[in-house]
Amino acid sequence: GSLFKCYTWVPFQMLDAGGPAIVGDGGVPELVIFGGKSWITPDKPTLVDMPAGAMVVPNIDGVDDGTPGLLPVYGTNGGNTPVIVNNDYTALQREVSTVGGLIRQQTRQQSCTAKEIALQQFILSKI
């Protein structure tokens, strides 16, 4: 079977089973609600390990006080305070790029070592 279940789009999607899910694939941030907390996904396709029972709102522009599962957030002035989330993955991208460079360097070194060993074995077989 497939690694991912295919879900039909609904305004608020409840993921009963949880597990791997792709969010942000519509090019817009999505809102994930779970356990009285919520977070906003990137606007790029992102693989996440979604907790069982999480609810995904496919477009944060549609989120209002009537969105199921959201708890009101009260500020010091007694009104609702907007929560701004910045999903900045610049540092992660830099780290992944560095790891990729190290893997390429290690692969080249292993290739050179293998060629040196093959040459030494060839020379020893001719002696």
mmCIF file of C-alpha atoms in Angstrom:
data_model
loop_
_atom_site.group_PDB
_atom_site.id
_atom_site.type_symbol
_atom_site.label_atom_id
_atom_site.label_comp_id
_atom_site.label_asym_id
_atom_site.label_seq_id
_atom_site.Cartn_x
_atom_site.Cartn_y
_atom_site.Cartn_z
ATOM 1 C CA GLY A 1 0.000 0.000 0.000
ATOM 2 C CA SER A 2 0.861 3.651 -0.157
ATOM 3 C CA LEU A 3 2.839 5.349 2.603
ATOM 4 C CA PHE A 4 0.333 8.210 2.685
ATOM 5 C CA LYS A 5 -3.438 8.066 2.882
ATOM 6 C CA CYS A 6 -5.275 10.264 0.394
ATOM 7 C CA TYR A 7 -7.790 12.560 2.044
ATOM 8 C CA THR A 8 -10.643 14.380 0.354
ATOM 9 C CA TRP A 9 -10.429 18.113 0.960
ATOM 10 C CA VAL A 10 -12.810 19.416 3.576
ATOM 11 C CA PRO A 11 -12.768 22.853 5.251
ATOM 12 C CA PHE A 12 -11.378 21.432 8.506
ATOM 13 C CA GLN A 13 -9.661 18.080 8.137
ATOM 14 C CA MET A 14 -9.335 15.838 11.202
ATOM 15 C CA LEU A 15 -6.442 13.365 10.961
ATOM 16 C CA ASP A 16 -7.634 10.481 13.124
ATOM 17 C CA ALA A 17 -4.677 8.172 12.514
ATOM 18 C CA GLY A 18 -1.867 10.722 12.595
ATOM 19 C CA GLY A 19 1.517 9.947 11.058
ATOM 20 C CA PRO A 20 3.309 11.348 8.017
ATOM 21 C CA ALA A 21 1.478 14.134 6.205
ATOM 22 C CA ILE A 22 2.376 16.795 3.658
ATOM 23 C CA VAL A 23 1.280 20.304 4.593
ATOM 24 C CA GLY A 24 1.661 23.583 2.714
ATOM 25 C CA ASP A 25 1.350 21.851 -0.660
ATOM 26 C CA GLY A 26 -1.363 24.288 -1.758
ATOM 27 C CA GLY A 27 1.160 27.157 -1.694
ATOM 28 C CA VAL A 28 -0.432 28.734 1.386
ATOM 29 C CA PRO A 29 0.264 28.342 5.110
ATOM 30 C CA GLU A 30 -2.054 25.965 6.941
ATOM 31 C CA LEU A 31 -3.149 25.958 10.558
ATOM 32 C CA VAL A 32 -2.687 22.780 12.610
ATOM 33 C CA ILE A 33 -4.742 22.493 15.801
ATOM 34 C CA PHE A 34 -3.946 19.812 18.377
ATOM 35 C CA GLY A 35 -4.372 19.500 22.118
ATOM 36 C CA GLY A 36 -5.531 23.089 22.621
ATOM 37 C CA LYS A 37 -2.449 24.439 20.787
ATOM 38 C CA SER A 38 -1.989 25.500 17.207
ATOM 39 C CA TRP A 39 0.821 26.272 14.799
ATOM 40 C CA ILE A 40 1.151 27.557 11.258
ATOM 41 C CA THR A 41 2.887 25.497 8.580
ATOM 42 C CA PRO A 42 5.194 26.862 5.861
ATOM 43 C CA ASP A 43 3.649 27.740 2.498
ATOM 44 C CA LYS A 44 5.840 25.136 0.786
ATOM 45 C CA PRO A 45 5.218 21.370 0.695
ATOM 46 C CA THR A 46 6.573 20.109 4.017
ATOM 47 C CA LEU A 47 6.604 16.556 5.378
ATOM 48 C CA VAL A 48 5.552 16.444 9.031
ATOM 49 C CA ASP A 49 4.733 13.752 11.572
ATOM 50 C CA MET A 50 1.183 14.819 12.382
ATOM 51 C CA PRO A 51 -0.164 13.803 15.804
ATOM 52 C CA ALA A 52 -3.289 11.625 15.811
ATOM 53 C CA GLY A 53 -6.407 13.732 16.182
ATOM 54 C CA ALA A 54 -4.829 16.910 14.804
ATOM 55 C CA MET A 55 -7.061 19.190 12.762
ATOM 56 C CA VAL A 56 -5.704 20.954 9.671
ATOM 57 C CA VAL A 57 -7.273 24.165 8.377
ATOM 58 C CA PRO A 58 -6.130 24.383 4.745
ATOM 59 C CA ASN A 59 -5.877 28.186 4.574
ATOM 60 C CA ILE A 60 -5.206 30.480 7.521
ATOM 61 C CA ASP A 61 -7.161 33.260 5.821
ATOM 62 C CA GLY A 62 -10.314 31.288 6.682
ATOM 63 C CA VAL A 63 -9.525 31.192 10.408
ATOM 64 C CA ASP A 64 -11.784 33.214 12.677
ATOM 65 C CA ASP A 65 -13.343 32.978 16.131
ATOM 66 C CA GLY A 66 -15.705 30.283 14.839
ATOM 67 C CA THR A 67 -12.901 27.901 13.834
ATOM 68 C CA PRO A 68 -13.473 24.626 15.733
ATOM 69 C CA GLY A 69 -10.754 23.693 18.224
ATOM 70 C CA LEU A 70 -9.289 27.159 18.705
ATOM 71 C CA LEU A 71 -9.264 28.586 22.184
ATOM 72 C CA PRO A 72 -9.574 32.361 22.599
ATOM 73 C CA VAL A 73 -6.337 34.200 23.351
ATOM 74 C CA TYR A 74 -6.797 37.189 25.600
ATOM 75 C CA GLY A 75 -4.282 40.021 25.717
ATOM 76 C CA THR A 76 -3.609 42.444 28.512
ATOM 77 C CA ASN A 77 -6.208 44.836 27.090
ATOM 78 C CA GLY A 78 -8.927 42.197 27.411
ATOM 79 C CA GLY A 79 -9.301 41.719 23.643
ATOM 80 C CA ASN A 80 -8.017 39.094 21.259
ATOM 81 C CA THR A 81 -4.310 39.405 20.519
ATOM 82 C CA PRO A 82 -3.089 38.202 17.119
ATOM 83 C CA VAL A 83 -0.322 35.614 17.185
ATOM 84 C CA ILE A 84 2.351 36.095 14.541
ATOM 85 C CA VAL A 85 4.483 33.071 13.681
ATOM 86 C CA ASN A 86 7.588 33.324 11.530
ATOM 87 C CA ASN A 87 8.685 29.980 10.108
ATOM 88 C CA ASP A 88 12.249 30.905 9.153
ATOM 89 C CA TYR A 89 14.135 27.842 7.941
ATOM 90 C CA THR A 90 17.269 29.699 6.787
ATOM 91 C CA ALA A 91 19.493 28.128 9.454
ATOM 92 C CA LEU A 92 18.118 24.653 8.719
ATOM 93 C CA GLN A 93 18.709 25.110 4.978
ATOM 94 C CA ARG A 94 22.290 26.196 5.711
ATOM 95 C CA GLU A 95 22.884 23.134 7.904
ATOM 96 C CA VAL A 96 21.429 20.764 5.295
ATOM 97 C CA SER A 97 23.609 22.362 2.625
ATOM 98 C CA THR A 98 26.684 21.927 4.847
ATOM 99 C CA VAL A 99 25.846 18.265 5.492
ATOM 100 C CA GLY A 100 25.354 17.722 1.742
ATOM 101 C CA GLY A 101 28.805 19.205 1.073
ATOM 102 C CA LEU A 102 30.385 16.974 3.720
ATOM 103 C CA ILE A 103 28.719 13.894 2.221
ATOM 104 C CA ARG A 104 30.014 14.804 -1.275
ATOM 105 C CA GLN A 105 33.514 15.334 0.154
ATOM 106 C CA GLN A 106 33.427 11.979 1.969
ATOM 107 C CA THR A 107 32.167 10.214 -1.163
ATOM 108 C CA ARG A 108 35.030 11.665 -3.242
ATOM 109 C CA GLN A 109 37.533 10.585 -0.592
ATOM 110 C CA GLN A 110 36.124 7.055 -0.503
ATOM 111 C CA SER A 111 36.285 6.888 -4.294
ATOM 112 C CA CYS A 112 39.948 7.964 -4.290
ATOM 113 C CA THR A 113 40.776 5.440 -1.561
ATOM 114 C CA ALA A 114 39.046 2.640 -3.479
ATOM 115 C CA LYS A 115 41.013 3.514 -6.640
ATOM 116 C CA GLU A 116 44.297 3.562 -4.685
ATOM 117 C CA ILE A 117 43.510 0.139 -3.177
ATOM 118 C CA ALA A 118 42.618 -1.263 -6.615
ATOM 119 C CA LEU A 119 45.906 0.072 -8.043
ATOM 120 C CA GLN A 120 47.918 -1.417 -5.160
ATOM 121 C CA GLN A 121 46.196 -4.788 -5.635
ATOM 122 C CA PHE A 122 46.928 -4.669 -9.364
ATOM 123 C CA ILE A 123 50.600 -3.883 -8.727
ATOM 124 C CA LEU A 124 50.880 -6.663 -6.144
ATOM 125 C CA SER A 125 49.263 -9.153 -8.545
ATOM 126 C CA LYS A 126 51.979 -8.401 -11.163
ATOM 127 C CA ILE A 127 54.907 -8.863 -8.814
#
